[in-house]
Coordinates of C-alpha atoms in Angstrom, one line a residue:
X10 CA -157.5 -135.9 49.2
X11 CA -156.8 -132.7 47.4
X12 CA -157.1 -129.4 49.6
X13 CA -157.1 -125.7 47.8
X14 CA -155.6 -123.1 49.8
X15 CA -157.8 -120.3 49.4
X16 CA -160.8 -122.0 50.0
X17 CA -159.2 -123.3 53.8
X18 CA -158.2 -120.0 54.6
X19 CA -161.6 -118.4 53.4
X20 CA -163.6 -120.3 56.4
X21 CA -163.8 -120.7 60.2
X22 CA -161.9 -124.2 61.4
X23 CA -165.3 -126.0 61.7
X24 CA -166.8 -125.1 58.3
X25 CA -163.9 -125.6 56.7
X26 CA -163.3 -129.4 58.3
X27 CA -166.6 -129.8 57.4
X28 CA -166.5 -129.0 54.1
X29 CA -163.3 -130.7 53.4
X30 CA -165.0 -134.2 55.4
X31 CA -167.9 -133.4 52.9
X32 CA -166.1 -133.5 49.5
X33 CA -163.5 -136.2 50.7
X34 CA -165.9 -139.0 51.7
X35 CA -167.9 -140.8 49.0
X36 CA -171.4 -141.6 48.8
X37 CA -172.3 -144.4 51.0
X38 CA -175.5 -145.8 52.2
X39 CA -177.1 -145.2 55.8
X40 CA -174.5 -146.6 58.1
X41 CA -175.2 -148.7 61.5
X42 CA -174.8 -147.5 64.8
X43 CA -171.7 -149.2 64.7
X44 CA -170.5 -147.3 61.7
X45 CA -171.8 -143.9 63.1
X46 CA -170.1 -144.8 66.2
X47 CA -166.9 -145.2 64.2
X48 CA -167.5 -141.7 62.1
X49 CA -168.1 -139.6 65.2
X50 CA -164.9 -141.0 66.9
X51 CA -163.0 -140.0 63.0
X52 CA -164.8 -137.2 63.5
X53 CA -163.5 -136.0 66.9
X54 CA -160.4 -137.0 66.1
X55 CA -160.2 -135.2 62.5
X56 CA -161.9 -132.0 64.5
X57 CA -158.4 -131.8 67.0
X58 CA -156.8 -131.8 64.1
X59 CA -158.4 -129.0 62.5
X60 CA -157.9 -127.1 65.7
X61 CA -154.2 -127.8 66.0
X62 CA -153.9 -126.9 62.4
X63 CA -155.9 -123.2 62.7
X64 CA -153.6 -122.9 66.1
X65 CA -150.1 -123.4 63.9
X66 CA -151.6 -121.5 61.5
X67 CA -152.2 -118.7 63.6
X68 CA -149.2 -118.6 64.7
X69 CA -147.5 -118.7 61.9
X70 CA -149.2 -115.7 60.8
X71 CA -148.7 -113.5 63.8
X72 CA -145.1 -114.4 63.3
X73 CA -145.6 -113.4 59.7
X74 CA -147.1 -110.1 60.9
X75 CA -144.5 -109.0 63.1
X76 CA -141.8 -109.9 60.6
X77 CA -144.0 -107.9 58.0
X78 CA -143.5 -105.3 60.2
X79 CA -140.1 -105.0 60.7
X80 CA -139.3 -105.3 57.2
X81 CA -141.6 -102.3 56.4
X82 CA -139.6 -100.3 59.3
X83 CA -136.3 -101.1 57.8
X84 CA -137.9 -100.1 54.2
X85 CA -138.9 -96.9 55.2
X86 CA -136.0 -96.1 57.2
X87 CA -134.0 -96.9 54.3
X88 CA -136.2 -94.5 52.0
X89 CA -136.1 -91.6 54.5
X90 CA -132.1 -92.5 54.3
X91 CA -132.1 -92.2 50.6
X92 CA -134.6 -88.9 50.6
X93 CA -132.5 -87.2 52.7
X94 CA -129.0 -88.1 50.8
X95 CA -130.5 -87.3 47.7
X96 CA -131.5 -84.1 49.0
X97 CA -127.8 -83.1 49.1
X98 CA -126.6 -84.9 46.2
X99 CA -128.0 -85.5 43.0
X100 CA -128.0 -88.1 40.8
X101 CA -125.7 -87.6 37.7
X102 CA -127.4 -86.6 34.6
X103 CA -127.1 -84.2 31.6
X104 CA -126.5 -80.7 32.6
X105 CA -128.7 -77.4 31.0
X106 CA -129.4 -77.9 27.4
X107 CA -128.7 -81.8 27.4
X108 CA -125.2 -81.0 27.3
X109 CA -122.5 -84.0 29.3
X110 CA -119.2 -85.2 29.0
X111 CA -119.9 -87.2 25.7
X112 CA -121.4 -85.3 23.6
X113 CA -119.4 -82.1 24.4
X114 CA -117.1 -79.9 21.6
X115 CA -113.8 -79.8 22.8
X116 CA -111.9 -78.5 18.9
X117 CA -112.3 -74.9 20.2
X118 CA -111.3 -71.5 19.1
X119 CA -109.5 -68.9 21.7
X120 CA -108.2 -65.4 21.9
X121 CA -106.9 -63.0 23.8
X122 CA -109.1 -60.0 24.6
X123 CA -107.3 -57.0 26.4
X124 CA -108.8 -53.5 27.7
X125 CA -106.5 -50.9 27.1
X126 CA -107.5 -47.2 28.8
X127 CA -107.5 -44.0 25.9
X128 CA -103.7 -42.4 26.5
X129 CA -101.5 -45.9 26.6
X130 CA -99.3 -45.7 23.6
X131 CA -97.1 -48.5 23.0
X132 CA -94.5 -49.3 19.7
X133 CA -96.2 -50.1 16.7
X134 CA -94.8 -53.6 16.7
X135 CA -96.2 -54.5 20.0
X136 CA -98.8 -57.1 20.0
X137 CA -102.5 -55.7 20.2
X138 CA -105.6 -57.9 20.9
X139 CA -109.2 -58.1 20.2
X140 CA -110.6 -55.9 23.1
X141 CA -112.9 -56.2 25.8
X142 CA -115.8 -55.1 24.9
X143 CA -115.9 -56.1 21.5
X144 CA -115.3 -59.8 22.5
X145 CA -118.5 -59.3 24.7
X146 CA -120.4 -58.2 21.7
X147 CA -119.3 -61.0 20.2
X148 CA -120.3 -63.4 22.7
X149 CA -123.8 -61.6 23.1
X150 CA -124.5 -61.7 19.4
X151 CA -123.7 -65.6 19.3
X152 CA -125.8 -65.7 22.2
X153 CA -129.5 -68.2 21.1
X154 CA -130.6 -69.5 24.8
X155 CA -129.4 -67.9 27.9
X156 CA -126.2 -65.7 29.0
X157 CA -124.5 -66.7 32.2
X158 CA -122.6 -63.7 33.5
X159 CA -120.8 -63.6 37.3
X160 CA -118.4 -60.8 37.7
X161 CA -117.0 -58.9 40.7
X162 CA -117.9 -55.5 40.0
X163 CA -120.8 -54.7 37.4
X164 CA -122.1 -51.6 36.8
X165 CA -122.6 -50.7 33.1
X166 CA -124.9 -47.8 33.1
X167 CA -122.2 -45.0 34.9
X168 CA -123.3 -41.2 33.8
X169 CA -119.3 -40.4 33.2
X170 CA -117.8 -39.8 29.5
X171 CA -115.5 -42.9 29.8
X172 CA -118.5 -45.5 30.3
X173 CA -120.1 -45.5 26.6
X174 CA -118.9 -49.1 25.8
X175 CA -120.6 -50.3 29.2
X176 CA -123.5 -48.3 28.3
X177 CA -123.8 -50.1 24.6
X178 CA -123.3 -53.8 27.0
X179 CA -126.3 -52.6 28.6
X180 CA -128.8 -51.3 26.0
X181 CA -127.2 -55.0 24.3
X182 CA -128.4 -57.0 27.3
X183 CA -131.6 -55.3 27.4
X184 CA -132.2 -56.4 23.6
X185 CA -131.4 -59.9 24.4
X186 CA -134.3 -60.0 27.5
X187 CA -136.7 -58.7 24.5
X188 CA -135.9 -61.4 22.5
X189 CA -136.6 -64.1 25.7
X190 CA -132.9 -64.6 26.1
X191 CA -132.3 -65.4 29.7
X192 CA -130.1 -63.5 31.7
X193 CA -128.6 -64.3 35.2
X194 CA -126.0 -62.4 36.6
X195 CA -123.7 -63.2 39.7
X196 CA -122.3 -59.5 40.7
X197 CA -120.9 -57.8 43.6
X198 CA -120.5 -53.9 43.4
X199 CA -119.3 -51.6 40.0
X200 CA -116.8 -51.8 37.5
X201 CA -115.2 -49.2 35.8
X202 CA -114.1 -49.6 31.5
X203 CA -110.7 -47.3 32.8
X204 CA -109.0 -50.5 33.6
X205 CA -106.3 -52.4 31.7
X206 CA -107.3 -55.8 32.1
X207 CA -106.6 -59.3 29.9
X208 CA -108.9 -62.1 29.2
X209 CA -109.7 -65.0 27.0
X210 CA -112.5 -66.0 25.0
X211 CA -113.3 -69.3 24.0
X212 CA -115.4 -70.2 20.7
X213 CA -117.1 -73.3 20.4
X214 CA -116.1 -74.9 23.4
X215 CA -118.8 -76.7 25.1
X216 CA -116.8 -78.8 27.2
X217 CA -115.0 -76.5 29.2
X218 CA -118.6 -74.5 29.5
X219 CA -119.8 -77.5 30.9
X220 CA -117.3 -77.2 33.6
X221 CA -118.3 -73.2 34.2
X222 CA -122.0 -74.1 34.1
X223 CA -121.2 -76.0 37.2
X224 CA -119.6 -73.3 38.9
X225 CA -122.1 -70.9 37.8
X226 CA -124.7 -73.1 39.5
X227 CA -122.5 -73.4 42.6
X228 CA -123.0 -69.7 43.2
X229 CA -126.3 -69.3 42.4
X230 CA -127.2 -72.0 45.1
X231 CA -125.3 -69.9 47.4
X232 CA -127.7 -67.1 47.1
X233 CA -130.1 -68.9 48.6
X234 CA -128.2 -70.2 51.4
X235 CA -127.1 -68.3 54.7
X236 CA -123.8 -70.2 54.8
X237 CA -121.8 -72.8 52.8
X238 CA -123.6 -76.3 53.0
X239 CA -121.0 -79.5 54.5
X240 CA -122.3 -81.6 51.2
X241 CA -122.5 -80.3 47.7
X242 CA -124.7 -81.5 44.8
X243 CA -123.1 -84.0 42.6
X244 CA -124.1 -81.4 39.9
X245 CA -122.2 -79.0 41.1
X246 CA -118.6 -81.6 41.2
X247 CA -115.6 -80.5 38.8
X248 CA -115.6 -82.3 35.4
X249 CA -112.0 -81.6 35.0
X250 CA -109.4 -80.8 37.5
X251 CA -105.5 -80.9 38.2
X252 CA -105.3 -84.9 37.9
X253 CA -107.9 -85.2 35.1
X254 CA -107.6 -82.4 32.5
X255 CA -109.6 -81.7 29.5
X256 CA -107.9 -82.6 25.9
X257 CA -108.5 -79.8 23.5
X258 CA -107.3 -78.0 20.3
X259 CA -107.4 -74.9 20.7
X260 CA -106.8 -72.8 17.5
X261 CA -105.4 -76.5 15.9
X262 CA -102.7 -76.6 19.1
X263 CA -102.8 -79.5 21.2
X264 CA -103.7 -78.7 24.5
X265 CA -104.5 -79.1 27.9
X266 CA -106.7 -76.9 30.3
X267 CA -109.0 -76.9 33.8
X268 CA -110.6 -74.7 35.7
X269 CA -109.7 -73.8 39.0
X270 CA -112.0 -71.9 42.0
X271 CA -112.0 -70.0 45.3
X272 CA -112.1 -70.0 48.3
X273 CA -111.4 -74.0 49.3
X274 CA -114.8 -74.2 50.9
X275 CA -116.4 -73.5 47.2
X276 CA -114.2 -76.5 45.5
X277 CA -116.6 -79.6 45.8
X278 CA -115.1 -82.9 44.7
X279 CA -113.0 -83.5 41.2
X280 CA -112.6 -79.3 41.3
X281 CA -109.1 -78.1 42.0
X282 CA -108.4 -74.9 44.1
X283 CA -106.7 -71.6 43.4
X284 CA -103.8 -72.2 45.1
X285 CA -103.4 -75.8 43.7
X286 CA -103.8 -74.8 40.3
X287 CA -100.8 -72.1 40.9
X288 CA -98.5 -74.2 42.3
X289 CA -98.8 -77.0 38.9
X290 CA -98.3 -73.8 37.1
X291 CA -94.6 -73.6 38.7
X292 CA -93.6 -76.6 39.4
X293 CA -93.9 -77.5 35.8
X294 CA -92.1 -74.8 34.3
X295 CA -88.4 -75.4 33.3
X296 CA -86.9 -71.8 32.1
X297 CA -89.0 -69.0 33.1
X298 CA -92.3 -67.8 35.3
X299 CA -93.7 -64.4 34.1
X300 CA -96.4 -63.6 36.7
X301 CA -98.3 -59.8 36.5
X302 CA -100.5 -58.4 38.9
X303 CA -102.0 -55.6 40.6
X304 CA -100.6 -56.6 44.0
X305 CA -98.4 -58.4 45.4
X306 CA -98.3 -59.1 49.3
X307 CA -98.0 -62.2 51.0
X308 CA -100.4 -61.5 54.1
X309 CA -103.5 -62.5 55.4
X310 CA -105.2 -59.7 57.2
X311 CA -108.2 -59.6 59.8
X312 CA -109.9 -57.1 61.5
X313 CA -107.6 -57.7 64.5
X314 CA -104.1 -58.8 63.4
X315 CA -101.8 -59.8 59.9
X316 CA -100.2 -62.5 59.7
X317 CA -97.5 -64.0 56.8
X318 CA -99.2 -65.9 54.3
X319 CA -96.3 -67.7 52.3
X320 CA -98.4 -70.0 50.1
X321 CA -97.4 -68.1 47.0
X322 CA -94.6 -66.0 48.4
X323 CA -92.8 -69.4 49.5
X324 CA -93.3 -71.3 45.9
X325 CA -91.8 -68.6 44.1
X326 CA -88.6 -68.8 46.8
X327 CA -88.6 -72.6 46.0
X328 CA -88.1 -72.0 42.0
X329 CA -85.6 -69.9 42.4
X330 CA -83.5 -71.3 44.7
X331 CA -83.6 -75.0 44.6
X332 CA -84.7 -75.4 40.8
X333 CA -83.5 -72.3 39.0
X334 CA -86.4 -70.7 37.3
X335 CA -85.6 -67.5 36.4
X336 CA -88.4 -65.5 37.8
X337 CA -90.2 -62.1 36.3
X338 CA -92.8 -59.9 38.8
X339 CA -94.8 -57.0 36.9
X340 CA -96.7 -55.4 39.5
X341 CA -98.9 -52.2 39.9
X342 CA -98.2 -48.8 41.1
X343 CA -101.1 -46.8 42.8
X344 CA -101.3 -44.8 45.6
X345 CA -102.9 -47.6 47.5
X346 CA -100.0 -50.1 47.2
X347 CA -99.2 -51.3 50.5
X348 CA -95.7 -50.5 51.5
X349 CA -94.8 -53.9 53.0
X350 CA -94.9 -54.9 49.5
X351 CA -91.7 -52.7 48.7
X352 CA -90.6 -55.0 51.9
X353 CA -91.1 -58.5 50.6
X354 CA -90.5 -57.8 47.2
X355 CA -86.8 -56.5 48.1
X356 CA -86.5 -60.2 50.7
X357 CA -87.1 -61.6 47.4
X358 CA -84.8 -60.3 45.7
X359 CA -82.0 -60.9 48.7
X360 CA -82.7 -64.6 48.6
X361 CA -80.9 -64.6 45.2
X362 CA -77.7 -63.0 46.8
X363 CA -74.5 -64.9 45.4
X364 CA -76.4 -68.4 44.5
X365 CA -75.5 -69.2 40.9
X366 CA -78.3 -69.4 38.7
X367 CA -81.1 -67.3 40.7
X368 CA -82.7 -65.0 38.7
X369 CA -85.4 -62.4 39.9
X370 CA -86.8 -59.1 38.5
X371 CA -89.1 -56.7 39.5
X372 CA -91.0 -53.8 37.6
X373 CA -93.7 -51.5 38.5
X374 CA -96.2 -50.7 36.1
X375 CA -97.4 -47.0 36.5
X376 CA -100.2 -45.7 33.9
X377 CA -99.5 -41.9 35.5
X378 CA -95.9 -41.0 34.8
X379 CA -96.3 -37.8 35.3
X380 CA -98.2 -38.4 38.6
X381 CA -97.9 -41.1 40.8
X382 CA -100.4 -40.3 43.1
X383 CA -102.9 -39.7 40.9
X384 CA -103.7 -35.9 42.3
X385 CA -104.8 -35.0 38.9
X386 CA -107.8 -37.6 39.2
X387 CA -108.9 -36.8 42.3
X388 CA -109.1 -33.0 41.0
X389 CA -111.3 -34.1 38.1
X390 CA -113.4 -36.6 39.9
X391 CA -112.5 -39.3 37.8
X392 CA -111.4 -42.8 37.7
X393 CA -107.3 -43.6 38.1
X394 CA -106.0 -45.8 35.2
X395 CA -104.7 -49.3 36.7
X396 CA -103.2 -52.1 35.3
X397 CA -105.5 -54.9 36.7
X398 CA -104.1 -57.8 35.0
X399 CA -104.2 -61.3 36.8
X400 CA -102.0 -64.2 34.9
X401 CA -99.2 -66.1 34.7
X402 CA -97.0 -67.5 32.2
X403 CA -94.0 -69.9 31.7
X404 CA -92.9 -71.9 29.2
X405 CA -95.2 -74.5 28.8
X406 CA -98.7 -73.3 30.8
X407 CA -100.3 -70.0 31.6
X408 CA -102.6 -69.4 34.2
X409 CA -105.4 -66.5 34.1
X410 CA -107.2 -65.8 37.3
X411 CA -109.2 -63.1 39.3
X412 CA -106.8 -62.6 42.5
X413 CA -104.2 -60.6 42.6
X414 CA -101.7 -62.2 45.2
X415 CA -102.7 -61.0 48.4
X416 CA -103.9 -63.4 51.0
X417 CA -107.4 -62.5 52.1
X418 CA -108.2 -62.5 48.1
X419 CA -107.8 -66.3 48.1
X420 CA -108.7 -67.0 51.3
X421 CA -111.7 -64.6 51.3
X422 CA -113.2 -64.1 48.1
X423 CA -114.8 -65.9 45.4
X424 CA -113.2 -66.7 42.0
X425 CA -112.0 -68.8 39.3
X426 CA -109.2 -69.2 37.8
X427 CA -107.9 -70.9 34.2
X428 CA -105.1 -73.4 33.3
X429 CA -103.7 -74.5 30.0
X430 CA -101.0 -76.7 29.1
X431 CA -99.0 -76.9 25.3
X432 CA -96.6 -78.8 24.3
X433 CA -96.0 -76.7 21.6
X434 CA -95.7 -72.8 22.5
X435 CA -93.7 -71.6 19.6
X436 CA -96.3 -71.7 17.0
X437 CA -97.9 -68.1 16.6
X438 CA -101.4 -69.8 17.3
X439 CA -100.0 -70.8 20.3
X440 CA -101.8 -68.7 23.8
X441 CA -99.1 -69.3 25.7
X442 CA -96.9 -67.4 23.2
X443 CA -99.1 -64.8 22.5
X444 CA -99.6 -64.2 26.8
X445 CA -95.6 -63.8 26.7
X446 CA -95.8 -61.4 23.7
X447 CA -98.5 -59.5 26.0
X448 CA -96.1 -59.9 29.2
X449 CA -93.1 -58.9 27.6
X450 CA -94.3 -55.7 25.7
X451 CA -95.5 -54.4 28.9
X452 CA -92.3 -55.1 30.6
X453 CA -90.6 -53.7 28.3
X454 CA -92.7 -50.6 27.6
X455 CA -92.0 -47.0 28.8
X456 CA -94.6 -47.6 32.2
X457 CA -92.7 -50.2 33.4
X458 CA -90.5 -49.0 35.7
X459 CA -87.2 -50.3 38.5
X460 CA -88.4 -49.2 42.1
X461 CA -85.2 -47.9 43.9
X462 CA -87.0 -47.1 47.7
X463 CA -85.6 -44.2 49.5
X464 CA -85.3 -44.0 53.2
X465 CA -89.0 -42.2 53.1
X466 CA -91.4 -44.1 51.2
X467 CA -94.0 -41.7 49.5
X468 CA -95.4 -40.7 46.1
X469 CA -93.0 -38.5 44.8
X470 CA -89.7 -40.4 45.7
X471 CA -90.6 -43.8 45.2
X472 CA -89.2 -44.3 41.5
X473 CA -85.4 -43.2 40.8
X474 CA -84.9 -43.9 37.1
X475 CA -81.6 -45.3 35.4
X476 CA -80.3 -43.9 32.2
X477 CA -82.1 -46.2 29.7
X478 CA -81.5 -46.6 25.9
X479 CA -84.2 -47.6 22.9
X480 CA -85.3 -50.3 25.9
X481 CA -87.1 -52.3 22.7
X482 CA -83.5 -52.2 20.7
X483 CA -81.5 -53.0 23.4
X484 CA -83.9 -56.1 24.5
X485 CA -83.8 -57.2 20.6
X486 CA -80.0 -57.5 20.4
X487 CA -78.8 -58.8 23.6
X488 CA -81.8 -60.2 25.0
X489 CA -81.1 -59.1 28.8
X490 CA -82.9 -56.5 30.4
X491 CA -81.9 -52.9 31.0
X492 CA -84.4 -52.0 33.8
X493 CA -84.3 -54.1 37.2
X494 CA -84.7 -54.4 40.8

């Protein structure tokens, strides 16, 4: 007896027993009471049957239901799981213009770009660099798409004489917006084109812009948000970090390179912080760190107490004394320099009393010999000339960052910083040698000076000067150093 399924479950128990007694039994004639007797017993009997049957079935269905049901409550618990993480974090894909890790250009071009303020005069011999604001117009002229800008200070369109180059950025970016070229800008306050400052510029690089894309879109998010989110975007991870660097040419040099941010709460995962990035700087060199900044002063301040801060302070200690790197500080003079750095830098300096091997020296770089305290500014109501560079170098990386080494700058603040490793660094293509060139001319040039402090610090008896000879000369033939600490 052949039963279809959908036509049982279509009808009630009765009409569908009957119908299935109906196509089962053959054609026979008019029975005897006998016969009918026998059918309606079959009948009865067949009929329990049905029941039971459309009873188990039932049953089985309401179970079916209810486990129906939980299913779907597990499904859509699971989906509101999955909306919510992937409200946080994003699937990988390709980043802005279909750019990712494999089809990225990483035989790249770089230079140094310096700004040097009108007045510094240095030997003719010493190294000179594409400058700032040329290697912006250069980058703005290649520029097809969009231009990605975050900077500290920015403000190009100042009234005084000295701002004409900002003034010709602006009118620059203005062209670019009337030719649809999009541009966003991450800025805090104003910057002034007065400052001697160092920088690089990559050409064809798309790998590491991939990487600053990423960090570009990490601050951007931020505007939007009244305080830093616990999960970050998986778009917004570190391609390359510390552990996982990015192989590159650059200028035909084998290389290395990363790039680094600040604070630690704006380092999602694979990106390496400040502070990390610093400290594989050191611990790899072998002969020499050459660090120059504006300032130098291992403290963390708050609005209600300082305390030591001896993250960098305490890895410089650790080269010198327990691996012998011979250590050079070129740091700023201005009339805000905090005294306690005078302080430090002369503990510094003590730690290398009679251990073989320690080597530390320390020069202030002053762009206003003839005034210190910059009185002569204030009278004109213009900007004072300070040396605001930010880097690094030894003899096998260089790092290029926008802290100077104060505490609260890394601990507070937002930045990035730039590593690269060569092999190689004796090549003239090389970056690292040509940031040494830059390091050593202004050591060596007449606004670096040896700080002697007096009894009373202030801005007329800070600097006591040493007879000195053609510093350049004396430097060429017997390589040590006339002017230290």
């Amino acid at each position: 007896m052949e039963i279809r399924q959908h036509e049982w479950l279509s009808t009630s128990p009765h009409e569908g027993f009957e119908q299935m007694r109906i196509k089962s039994r053959p054609k026979e004639p008019s029975p005897s009471l006998t016969r009918v007797g026998a059918n309606f017993y079959s009948s009865v009997r067949q009929q329990d049957y049905s029941a039971s049957v459309w009873l188990w079935r039932k049953d089985k269905l309401e179970h079916s239901q209810q486990k129906c049901i939980v299913v779907f409550a597990l499904v859509c618990c699971f989906a509101i799981l999955v909306a919510l993480i992937f409200s946080a974090v994003d699937i990988m894909g390709e980043d802005e213009d279909g750019l990712s890790e494999k089809n990225c250009q990483n035989k790249c071009r770089i230079a140094l770009v310096e700004n040097i303020p009108e007045g510094l005069n240095y030997s003719e011999s010493a190294p000179f660099h594409l400058s700032l604001f040329q290697g912006w117009m250069n980058l703005l002229n290649m520029a097809q798409k969009s231009v990605d800008i975050v900077s500290s200070h920015w403000d190009l369109n100042q009234s005084h004489p000295s701002a004409c180059q900002g003034q010709r950025l602006f009118e620059k970016l203005l062209q670019l917006t009337s030719q649809n070229i999009e541009i966003k800008l991450v800025s805090d306050v104003m910057a002034d084109s007065k400052m001697k400052e160092l920088g690089v510029i990559f050409y064809n690089c798309s790998c590491l812009v991939l990487d600053l894309q990423r960090i570009f879109a990490l601050y951007s998010s931020l505007k939007f948000k009244s305080r830093v989110p616990q999960t970050w975007s998986k778009r917004l991870y570190g391609v390359y970090d510390n552990e996982r660097k990015l192989q590159l040419q650059l200028n035909e040099t084998k290389s290395q390179a990363f790039v680094s941010n600040s604070p630690k709460l704006f380092c999602p995962k694979n990106r390496s912080f400040d502070i990390d990035a610093i400290y594989s700087v050191i611990d790899d060199a072998k002969q020499y760190v050459y660090i120059a900044v504006m300032d130098y002063l291992p403290i963390s301040s708050t609005s209600t107490k300082r305390t030591y801060w001896p993250d960098l302070d305490g890895k410089i200690r650790e080269a010198l004394v327990l691996r012998s790197v011979k250590v050079r500080l070129l740091i700023s003079f201005r009339k805000e320099t905090d005294p306690l750095t005078f302080n430090f830098i002369s503990s510094l300096k003590a730690i290398c009393t009679e251990i073989a091997n320690c080597s530390l020296k320390v020069k202030f770089f002053d762009l206003e010999r003839e005034n210190a305290c910059a009185a002569k500014e204030q009278k004109n109501h213009t900007f004072p000339k300070l040396n605001r560079n930010k880097y690094m170098v030894t003899d096998g990386a260089a790092y290029i960052g926008n802290f100077d080494w104060v505490g609260n700058d890394f601990t507070q603040n937002a930045g990035t910083g730039l590593v690269i490793n060569q092999a190689d660094v004796n090549n003239n293509t090389s970056i690292i040698k040509q940031l040494k060139d830059v390091f050593e001319r202004d050591w060596y040039s007449p606004y670096a000076r040896s700080l002697q402090p007096t009894k009373q610090l202030n801005c007329s008896s800070l600097f006591q000067f040493k007879p000195s000879k053609n510093k350049t000369a004396t430097h060429n033939a017997s390589g040590k150093d006339p002017m230290s600490v």
